[in-house]
Coordinates of C-alpha atoms and ligand atoms in Angstrom, one line a residue:
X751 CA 39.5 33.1 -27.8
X752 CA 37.2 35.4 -26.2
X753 CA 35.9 33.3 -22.9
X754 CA 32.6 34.3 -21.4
X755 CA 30.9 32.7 -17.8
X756 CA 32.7 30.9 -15.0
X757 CA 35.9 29.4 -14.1
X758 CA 35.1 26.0 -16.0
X759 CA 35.3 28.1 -19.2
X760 CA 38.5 29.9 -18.8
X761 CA 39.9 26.2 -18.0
X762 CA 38.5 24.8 -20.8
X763 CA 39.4 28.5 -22.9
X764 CA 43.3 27.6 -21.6
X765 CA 43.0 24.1 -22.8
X766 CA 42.2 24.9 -25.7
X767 CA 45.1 26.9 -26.3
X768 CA 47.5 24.9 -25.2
X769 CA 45.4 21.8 -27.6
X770 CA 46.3 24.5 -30.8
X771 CA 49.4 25.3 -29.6
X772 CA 50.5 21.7 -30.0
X773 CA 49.2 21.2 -33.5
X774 CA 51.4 24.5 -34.0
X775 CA 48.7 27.3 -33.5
X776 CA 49.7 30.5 -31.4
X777 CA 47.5 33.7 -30.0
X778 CA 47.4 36.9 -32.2
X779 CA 46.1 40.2 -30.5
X780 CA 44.4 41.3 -33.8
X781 CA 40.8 39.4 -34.9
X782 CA 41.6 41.0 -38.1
X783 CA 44.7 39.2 -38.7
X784 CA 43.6 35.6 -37.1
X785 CA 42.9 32.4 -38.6
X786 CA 40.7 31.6 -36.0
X787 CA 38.6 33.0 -33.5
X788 CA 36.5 31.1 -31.1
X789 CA 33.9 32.1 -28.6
X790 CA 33.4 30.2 -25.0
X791 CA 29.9 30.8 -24.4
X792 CA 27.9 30.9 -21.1
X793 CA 23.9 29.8 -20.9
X794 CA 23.7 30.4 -16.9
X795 CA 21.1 33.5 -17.2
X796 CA 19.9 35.2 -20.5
X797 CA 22.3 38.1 -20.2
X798 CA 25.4 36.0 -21.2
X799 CA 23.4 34.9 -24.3
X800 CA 22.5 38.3 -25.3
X801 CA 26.2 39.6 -25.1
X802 CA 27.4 36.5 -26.9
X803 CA 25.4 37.5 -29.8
X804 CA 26.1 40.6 -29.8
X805 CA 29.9 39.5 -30.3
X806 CA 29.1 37.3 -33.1
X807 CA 27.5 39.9 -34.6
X808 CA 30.5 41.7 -34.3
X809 CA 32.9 39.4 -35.7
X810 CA 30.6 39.2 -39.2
X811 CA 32.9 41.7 -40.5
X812 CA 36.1 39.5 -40.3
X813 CA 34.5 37.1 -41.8
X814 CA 33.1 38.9 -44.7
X815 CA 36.7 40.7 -44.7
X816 CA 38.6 37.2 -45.0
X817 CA 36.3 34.4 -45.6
X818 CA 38.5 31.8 -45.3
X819 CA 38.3 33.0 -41.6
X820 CA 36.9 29.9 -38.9
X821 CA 34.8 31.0 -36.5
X822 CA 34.1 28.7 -33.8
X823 CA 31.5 29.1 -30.5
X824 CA 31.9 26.2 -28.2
X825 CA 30.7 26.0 -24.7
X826 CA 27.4 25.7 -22.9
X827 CA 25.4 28.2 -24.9
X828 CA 26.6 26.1 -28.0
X829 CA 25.5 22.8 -26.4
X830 CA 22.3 24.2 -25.9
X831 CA 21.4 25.6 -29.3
X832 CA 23.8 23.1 -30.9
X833 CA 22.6 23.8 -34.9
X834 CA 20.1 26.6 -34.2
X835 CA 23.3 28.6 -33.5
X836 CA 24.2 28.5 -37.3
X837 CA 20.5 29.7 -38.2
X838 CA 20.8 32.7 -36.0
X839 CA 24.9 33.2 -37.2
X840 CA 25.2 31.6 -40.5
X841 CA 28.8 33.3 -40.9
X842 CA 29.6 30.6 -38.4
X843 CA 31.9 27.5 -39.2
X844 CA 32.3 25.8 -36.0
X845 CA 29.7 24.8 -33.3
X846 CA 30.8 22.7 -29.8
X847 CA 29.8 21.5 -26.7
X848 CA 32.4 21.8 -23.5
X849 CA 32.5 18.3 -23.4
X850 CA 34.7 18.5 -27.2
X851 CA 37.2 21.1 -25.9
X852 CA 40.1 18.2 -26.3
X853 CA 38.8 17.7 -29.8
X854 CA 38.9 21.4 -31.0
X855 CA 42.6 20.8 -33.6
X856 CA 40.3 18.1 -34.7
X857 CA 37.1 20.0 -35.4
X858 CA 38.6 23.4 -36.8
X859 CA 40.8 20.9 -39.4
X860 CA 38.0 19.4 -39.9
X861 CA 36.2 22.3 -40.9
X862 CA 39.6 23.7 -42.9
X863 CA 39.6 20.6 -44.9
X864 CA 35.6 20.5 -46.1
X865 CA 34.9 24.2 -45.8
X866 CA 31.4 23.2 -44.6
X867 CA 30.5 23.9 -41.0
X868 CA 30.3 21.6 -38.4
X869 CA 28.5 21.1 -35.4
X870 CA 29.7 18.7 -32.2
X871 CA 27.5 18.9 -29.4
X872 CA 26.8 14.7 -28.8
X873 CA 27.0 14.6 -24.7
X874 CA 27.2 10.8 -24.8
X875 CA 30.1 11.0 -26.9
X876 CA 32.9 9.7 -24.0
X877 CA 35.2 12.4 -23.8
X878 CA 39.0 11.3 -24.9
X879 CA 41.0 10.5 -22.1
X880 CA 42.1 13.8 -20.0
X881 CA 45.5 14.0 -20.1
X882 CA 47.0 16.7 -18.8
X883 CA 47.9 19.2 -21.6
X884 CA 51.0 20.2 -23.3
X885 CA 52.5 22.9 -20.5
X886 CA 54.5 26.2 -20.9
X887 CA 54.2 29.5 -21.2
X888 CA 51.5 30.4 -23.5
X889 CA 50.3 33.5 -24.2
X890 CA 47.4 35.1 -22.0
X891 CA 47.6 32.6 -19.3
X892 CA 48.7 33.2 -15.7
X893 CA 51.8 31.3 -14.7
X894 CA 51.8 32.3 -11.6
X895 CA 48.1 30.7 -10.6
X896 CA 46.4 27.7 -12.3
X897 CA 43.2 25.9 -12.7
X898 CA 43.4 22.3 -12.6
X899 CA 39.9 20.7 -12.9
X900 CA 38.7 17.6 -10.5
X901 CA 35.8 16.9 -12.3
X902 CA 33.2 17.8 -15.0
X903 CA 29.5 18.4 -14.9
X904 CA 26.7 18.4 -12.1
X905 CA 24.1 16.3 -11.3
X906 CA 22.5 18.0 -8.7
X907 CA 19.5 19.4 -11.2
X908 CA 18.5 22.5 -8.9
X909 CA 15.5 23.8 -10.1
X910 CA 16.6 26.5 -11.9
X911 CA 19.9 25.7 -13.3
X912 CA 20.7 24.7 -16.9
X913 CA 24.6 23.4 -16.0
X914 CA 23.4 19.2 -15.9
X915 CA 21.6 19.5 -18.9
X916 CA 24.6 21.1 -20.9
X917 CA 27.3 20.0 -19.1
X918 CA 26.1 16.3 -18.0
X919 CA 26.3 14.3 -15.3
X920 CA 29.3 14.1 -12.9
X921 CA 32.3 13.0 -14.0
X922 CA 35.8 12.9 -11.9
X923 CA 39.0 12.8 -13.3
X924 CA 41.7 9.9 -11.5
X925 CA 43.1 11.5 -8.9
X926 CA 46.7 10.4 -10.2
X927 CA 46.1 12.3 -13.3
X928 CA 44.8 15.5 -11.4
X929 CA 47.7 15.6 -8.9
X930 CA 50.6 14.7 -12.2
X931 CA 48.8 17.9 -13.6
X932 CA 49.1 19.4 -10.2
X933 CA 52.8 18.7 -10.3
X934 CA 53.4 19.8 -13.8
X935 CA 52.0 23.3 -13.2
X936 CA 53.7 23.9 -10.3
X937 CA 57.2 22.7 -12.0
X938 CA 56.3 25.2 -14.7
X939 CA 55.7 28.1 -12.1
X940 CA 52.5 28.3 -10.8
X941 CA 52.7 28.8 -7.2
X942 CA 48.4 29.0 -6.9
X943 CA 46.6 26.2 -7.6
X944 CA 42.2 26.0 -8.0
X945 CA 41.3 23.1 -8.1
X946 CA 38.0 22.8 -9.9
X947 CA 34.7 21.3 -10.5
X948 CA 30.9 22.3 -10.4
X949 CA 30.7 20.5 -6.7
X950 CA 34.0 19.4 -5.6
X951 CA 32.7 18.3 -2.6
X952 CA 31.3 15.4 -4.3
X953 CA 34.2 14.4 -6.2
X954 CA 35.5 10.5 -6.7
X955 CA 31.7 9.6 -5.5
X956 CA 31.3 8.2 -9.3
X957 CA 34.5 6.5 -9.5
X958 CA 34.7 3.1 -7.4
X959 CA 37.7 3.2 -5.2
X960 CA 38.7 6.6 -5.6
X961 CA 39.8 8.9 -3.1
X962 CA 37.5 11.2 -1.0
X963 CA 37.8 15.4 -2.0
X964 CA 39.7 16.1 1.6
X965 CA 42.5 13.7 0.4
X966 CA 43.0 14.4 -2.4
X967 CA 43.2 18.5 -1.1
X968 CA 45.4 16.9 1.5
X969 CA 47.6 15.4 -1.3
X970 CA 47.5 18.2 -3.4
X971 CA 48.5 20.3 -1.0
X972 CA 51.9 18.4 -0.4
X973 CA 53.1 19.2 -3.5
X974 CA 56.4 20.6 -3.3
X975 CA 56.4 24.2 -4.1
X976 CA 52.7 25.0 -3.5
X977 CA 52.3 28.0 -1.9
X978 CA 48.7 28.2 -2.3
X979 CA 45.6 25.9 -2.6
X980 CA 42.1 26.8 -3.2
X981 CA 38.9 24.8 -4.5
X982 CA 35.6 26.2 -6.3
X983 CA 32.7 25.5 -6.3
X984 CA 31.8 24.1 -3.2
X985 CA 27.9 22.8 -2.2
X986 CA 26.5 23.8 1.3
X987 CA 25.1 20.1 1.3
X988 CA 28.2 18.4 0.4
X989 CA 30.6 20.3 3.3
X990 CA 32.0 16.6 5.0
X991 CA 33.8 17.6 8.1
X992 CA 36.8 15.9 7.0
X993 CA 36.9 18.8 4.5
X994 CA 36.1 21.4 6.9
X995 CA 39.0 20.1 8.9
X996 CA 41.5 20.4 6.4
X997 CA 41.3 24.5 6.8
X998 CA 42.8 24.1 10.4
X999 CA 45.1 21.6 8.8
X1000 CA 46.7 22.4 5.6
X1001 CA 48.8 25.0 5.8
X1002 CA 49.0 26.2 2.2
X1003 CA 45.3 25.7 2.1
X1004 CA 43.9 29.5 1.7
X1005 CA 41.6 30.7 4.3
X1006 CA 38.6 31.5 1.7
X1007 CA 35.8 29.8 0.8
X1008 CA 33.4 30.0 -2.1
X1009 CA 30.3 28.5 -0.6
X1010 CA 27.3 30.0 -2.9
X1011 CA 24.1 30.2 -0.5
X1012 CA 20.9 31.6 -3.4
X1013 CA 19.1 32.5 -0.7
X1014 CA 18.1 32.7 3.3
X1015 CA 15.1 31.4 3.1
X1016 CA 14.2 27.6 4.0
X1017 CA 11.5 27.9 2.4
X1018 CA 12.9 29.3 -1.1
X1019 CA 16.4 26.6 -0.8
X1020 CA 13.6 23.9 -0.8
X1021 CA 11.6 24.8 -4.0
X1022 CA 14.9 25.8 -5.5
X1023 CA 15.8 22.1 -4.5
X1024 CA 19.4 22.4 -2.8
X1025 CA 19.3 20.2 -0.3
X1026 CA 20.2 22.4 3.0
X1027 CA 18.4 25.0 5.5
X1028 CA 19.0 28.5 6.3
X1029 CA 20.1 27.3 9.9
X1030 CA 22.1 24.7 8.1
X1031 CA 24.2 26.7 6.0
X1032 CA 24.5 29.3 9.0
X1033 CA 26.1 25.9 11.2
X1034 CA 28.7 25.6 8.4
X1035 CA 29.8 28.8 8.5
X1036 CA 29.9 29.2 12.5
X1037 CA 32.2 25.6 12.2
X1038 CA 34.2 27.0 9.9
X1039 CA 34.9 30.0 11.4
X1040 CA 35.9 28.2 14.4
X1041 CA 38.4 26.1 12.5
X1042 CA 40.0 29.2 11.0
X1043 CA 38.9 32.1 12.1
X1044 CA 40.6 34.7 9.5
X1045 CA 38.8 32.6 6.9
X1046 CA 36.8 34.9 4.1
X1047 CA 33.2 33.5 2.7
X1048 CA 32.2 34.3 -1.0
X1049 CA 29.0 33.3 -2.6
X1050 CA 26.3 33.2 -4.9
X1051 CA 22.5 34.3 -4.4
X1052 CA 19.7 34.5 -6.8
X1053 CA 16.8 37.3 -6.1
X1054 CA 13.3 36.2 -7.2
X1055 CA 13.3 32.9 -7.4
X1056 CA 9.4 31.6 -8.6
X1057 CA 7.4 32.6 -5.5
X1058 CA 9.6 34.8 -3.5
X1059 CA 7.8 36.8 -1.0
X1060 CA 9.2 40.0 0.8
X1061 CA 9.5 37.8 3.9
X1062 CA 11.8 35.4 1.8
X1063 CA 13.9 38.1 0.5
X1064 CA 13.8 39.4 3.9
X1065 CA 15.6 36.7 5.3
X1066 CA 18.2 36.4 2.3
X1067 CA 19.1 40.0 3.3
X1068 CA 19.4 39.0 7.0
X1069 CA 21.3 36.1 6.2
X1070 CA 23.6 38.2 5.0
X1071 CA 24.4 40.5 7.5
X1072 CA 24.7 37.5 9.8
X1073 CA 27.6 36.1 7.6
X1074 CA 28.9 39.3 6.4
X1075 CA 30.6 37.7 3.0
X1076 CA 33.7 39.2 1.6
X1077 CA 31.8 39.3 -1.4
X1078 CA 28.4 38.1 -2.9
X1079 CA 27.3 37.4 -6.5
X1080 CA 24.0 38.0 -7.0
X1081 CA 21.5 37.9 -9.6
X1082 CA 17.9 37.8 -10.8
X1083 CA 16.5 34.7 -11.5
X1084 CA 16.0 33.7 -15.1
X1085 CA 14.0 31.4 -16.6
X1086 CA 16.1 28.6 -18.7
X1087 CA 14.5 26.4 -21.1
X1088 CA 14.0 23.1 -19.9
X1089 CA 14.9 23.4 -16.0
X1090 CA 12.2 22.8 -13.4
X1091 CA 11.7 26.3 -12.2
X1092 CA 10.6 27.1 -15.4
X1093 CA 7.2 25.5 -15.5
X1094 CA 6.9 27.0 -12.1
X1095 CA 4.1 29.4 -10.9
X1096 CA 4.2 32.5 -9.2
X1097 CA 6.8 34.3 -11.1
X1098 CA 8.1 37.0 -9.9
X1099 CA 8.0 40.2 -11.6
X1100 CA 10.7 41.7 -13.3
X1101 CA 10.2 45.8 -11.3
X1102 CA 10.3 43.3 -7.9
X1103 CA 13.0 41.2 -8.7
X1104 CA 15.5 45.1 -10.0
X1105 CA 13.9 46.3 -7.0
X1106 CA 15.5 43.3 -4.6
X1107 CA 18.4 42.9 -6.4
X1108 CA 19.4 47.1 -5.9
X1109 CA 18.8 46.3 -2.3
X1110 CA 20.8 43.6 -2.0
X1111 CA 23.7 44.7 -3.7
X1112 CA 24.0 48.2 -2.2
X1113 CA 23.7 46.4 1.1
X1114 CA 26.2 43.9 0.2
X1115 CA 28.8 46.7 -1.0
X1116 CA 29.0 47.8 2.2
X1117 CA 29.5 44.9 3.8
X1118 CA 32.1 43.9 1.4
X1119 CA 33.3 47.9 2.3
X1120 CA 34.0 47.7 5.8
X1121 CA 35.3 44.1 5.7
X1122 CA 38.0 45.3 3.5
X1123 CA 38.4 49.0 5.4
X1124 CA 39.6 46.9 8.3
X1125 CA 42.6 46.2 6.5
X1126 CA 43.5 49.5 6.5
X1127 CA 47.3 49.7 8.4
X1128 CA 47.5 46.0 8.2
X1129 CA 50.4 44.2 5.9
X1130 CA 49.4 41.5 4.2
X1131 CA 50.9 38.7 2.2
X1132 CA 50.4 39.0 -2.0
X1133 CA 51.1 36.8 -4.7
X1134 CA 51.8 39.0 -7.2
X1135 CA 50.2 37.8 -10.9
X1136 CA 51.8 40.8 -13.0
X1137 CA 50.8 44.6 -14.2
X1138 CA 47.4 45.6 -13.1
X1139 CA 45.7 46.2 -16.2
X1140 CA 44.7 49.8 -15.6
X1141 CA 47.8 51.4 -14.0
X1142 CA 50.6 49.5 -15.9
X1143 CA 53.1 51.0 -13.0
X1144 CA 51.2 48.7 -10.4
X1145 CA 51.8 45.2 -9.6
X1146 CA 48.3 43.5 -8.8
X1147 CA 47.7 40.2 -7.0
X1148 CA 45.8 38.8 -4.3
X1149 CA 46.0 38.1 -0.4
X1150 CA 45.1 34.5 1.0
X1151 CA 42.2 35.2 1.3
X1152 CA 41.3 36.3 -2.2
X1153 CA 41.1 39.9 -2.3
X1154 CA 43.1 42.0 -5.1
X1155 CA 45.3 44.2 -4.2
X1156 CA 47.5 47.0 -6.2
X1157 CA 50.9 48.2 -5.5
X1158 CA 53.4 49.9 -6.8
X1159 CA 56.2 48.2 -8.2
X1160 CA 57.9 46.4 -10.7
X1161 CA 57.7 43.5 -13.0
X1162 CA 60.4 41.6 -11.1
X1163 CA 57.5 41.1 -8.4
X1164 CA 55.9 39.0 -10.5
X1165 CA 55.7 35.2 -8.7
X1166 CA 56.8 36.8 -5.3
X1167 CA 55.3 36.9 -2.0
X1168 CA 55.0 40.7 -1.6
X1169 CA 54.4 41.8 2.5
X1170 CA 52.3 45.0 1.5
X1171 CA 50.9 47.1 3.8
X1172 CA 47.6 48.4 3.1
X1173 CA 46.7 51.9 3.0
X1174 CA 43.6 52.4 0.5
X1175 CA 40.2 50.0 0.5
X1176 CA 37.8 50.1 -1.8
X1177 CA 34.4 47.7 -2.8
X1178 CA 36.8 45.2 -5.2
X1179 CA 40.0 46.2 -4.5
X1180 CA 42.8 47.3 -2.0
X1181 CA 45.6 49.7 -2.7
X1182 CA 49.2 49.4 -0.9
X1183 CA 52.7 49.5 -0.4
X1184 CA 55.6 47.3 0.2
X1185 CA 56.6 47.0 3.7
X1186 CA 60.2 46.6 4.5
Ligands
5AD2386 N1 18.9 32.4 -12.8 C1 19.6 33.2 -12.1 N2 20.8 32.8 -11.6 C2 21.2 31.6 -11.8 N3 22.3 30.9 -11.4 C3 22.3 29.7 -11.9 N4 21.2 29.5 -12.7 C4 20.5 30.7 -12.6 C5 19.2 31.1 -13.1 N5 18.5 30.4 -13.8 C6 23.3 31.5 -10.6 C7 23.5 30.7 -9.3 C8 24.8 30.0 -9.4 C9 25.6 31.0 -10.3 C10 26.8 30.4 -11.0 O1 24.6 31.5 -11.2 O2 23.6 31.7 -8.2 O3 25.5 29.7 -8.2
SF4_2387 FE1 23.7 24.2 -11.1 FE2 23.0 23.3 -8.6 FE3 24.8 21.9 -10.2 FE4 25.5 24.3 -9.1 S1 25.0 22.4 -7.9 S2 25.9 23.6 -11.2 S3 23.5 25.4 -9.2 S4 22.7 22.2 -10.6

């Protein structure tokens, strides 16, 4: 499975491992050798598209090599395009929304059995009931830290954003069935758990009765054996201060928040629809910093939105030395078929829009610089995940408060709570040692 996009995908990427795995599938390292491949596609900007193709076109040859080969491409991309995909890739069997990832044994069998491609992209289709999936060690995913998802879909519709149309409305799980799967991944060694959703911070608001976000964090966090808790995403307009109060409460709950801003400008988080000011998102990070002061912001922002002026992206880039993230994702807005922003005027040109984004990122990198050279000398605590990939020597995890950090040691670290001291800092990483 290659798995392109956000956190929702690698979820739905591990279920559907662990859905094959219990009709008998298992993961080979080889395409050339594998029955199956499928692609987890992203529509979020155009640049995911383009690379997605770009594999397909790759993966022709396997198919020409072995044609009794299925190759799948699920996700939103495949929503979107739903048969069109086939047109542009016609050595592909197997198209799929994200709302079918339960159904994929079914679909590639399906496709086995008639040797005709199929295509499963009906959002109205209920999904089955979202039981938590078969558990163990699989291959290629972390036991150490998993992703148990709250809820599915959006239905915020901000202007520029394609996630309702392909992912649907907002839907939450039962909170009984999210905290069992809580439990069963923490009994099979996870010590990390995300929980996840596209706005958690709305979650149970479609289901009559259910509990609120903070308790069900609360519960969730009394899981025996939980070390650590996180959420993603979170919406600036949704931050209740029961939730914010659960950061000075929870004590497994980690002190880092993923709170994506797009931009500083009032003016700009209007057209763009999001529901908040500039000096409203500033008042949730001053509260939050007074609940936990050590706590370490991450978010999103989106350069040239339709009609941003230099004074807009002026006050995006003073927003965020004000805040001074940990990190920031940023990107150029991208026109999506069929979202709002798209029928907008005053689009702004792609020179202006490279031209902001360089700006903003080599400002951000040195915020994100000197945040992490101030834990230079300090030890901090790491849950270590396994080898780092590029220095097989090195143990690689993360701190509380999200940042990755290499150290060397061996593979009997793996699932401890290293106390490393760190003596290197770099933009996306910190290097350490073990402190006795
Ligand atoms: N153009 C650019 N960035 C976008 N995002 C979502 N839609 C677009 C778009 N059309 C960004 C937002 C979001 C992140 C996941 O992707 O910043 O938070
Ligand atoms: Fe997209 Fe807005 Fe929903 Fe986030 S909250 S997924 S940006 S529509």
């Amino acid at each position: 499975i290659h798995t392109f996009g956000c956190q929702m995908n690698e979820a739905d990427s591990e279920r559907m491992l662990a859905r094959l795995a219990a009709r008998g599938w298992g993961v080979s390292r080889d395409p050339a050798e594998a029955d199956l491949i499928l692609v987890n596609t992203c529509t979020i900007r155009a640049k995911p598209e383009q690379k997605v193709f770009s594999l397909l076109g790759r993966l022709a040859r396997y198919k020409h090599a072995r044609p009794e080969l299925v190759i799948g491409v699920g996700g939103c991309m495949a929503q979107q395009c739903g048969q069109d995909m086939l047109d542009r890739a016609d050595h592909l069997d197997l198209v799929f929304g994200p709302s079918q990832v339960d159904r994929v044994p079914d679909l590639v069998e399906e496709v086995m059995r008639h040797r005709r491609p199929v295509v499963s992209v009906d959002l109205d289709q209920p999904p089955p009931r979202d039981e938590a999936p078969p558990l163990g060690p699989r291959d290629g995913v972390s036991p150490v830290r998993a992703m148990v998802t709250v809820m599915r879909g959006c239905s915020n519709f901000c202007a520029y954003c394609v996630v309702p149309f392909v992912r649907g409305p907002e839907v939450s799980r039962p909170a009984d069935e999210v905290l069992s799967e809580v439990e069963a991944r923490v009994a099979a060694g996870a010590r990390e758990i995300i929980l996840l959703g596209q706005n958690v911070n709305t979650y149970g608001r479609d289901r009559a009765g259910e509990i609120e976000f903070a308790d069900l964090l609360t519960k969730a966090g009394r899981v025996p054996g939980l070390w650590r808790l996180r959420f993603v995403t979170s919406h600036p307009k949704d931050m209740s201060p029961e939730l914010m109060d659960r950061f000075g409460r929870l004590d497994n709950l980690c002190p880092s928040l993923h709170l994506p801003v797009q931009s500083g400008s009032t003016r700009v988080l209007e057209a763009m629809g999001r529901g908040y000011t500039r000096e409203g998102y500033l008042s949730v990070i001053e509260r939050l910093r007074h609940i936990r002061p050590d706590i370490a912001f991450s978010a999103d922002a989106i350069v040239g939105f339709p009609g941003e002026t230099e004074q807009d992206f002026a006050d995006t880039l003073d927003l965020i030395e004000r805040v001074r993230f940990d990190s920031l994702y940023s990107f150029k807005y991208s026109d999506r078929p069929g979202v709002r922003s798209a029928g907008f005027a005053n689009k702004v040109s792609e020179e202006t829009m490279g031209r902001r984004l360089t700006i903003l990122q080599a400002r951000q990198r040195q915020i994100t610089l000197n945040r992490n050279q101030a834990l230079v000398g300090r030890t901090v605590e790491v849950l270590v995940e396994g080898p780092s990939k590029r220095q097989p020597t090195e143990m690689t995890g993360r701190t509380s408060t999200n940042k990755v950090v290499n150290f060397e040691a061996d593979l009997e670290w793996i699932g401890r709570l290293a106390t490393v001291r760190i003596e290197e800092a770099y933009a996306n990483s910190l290097r350490g040692a073990p402190a006795t």
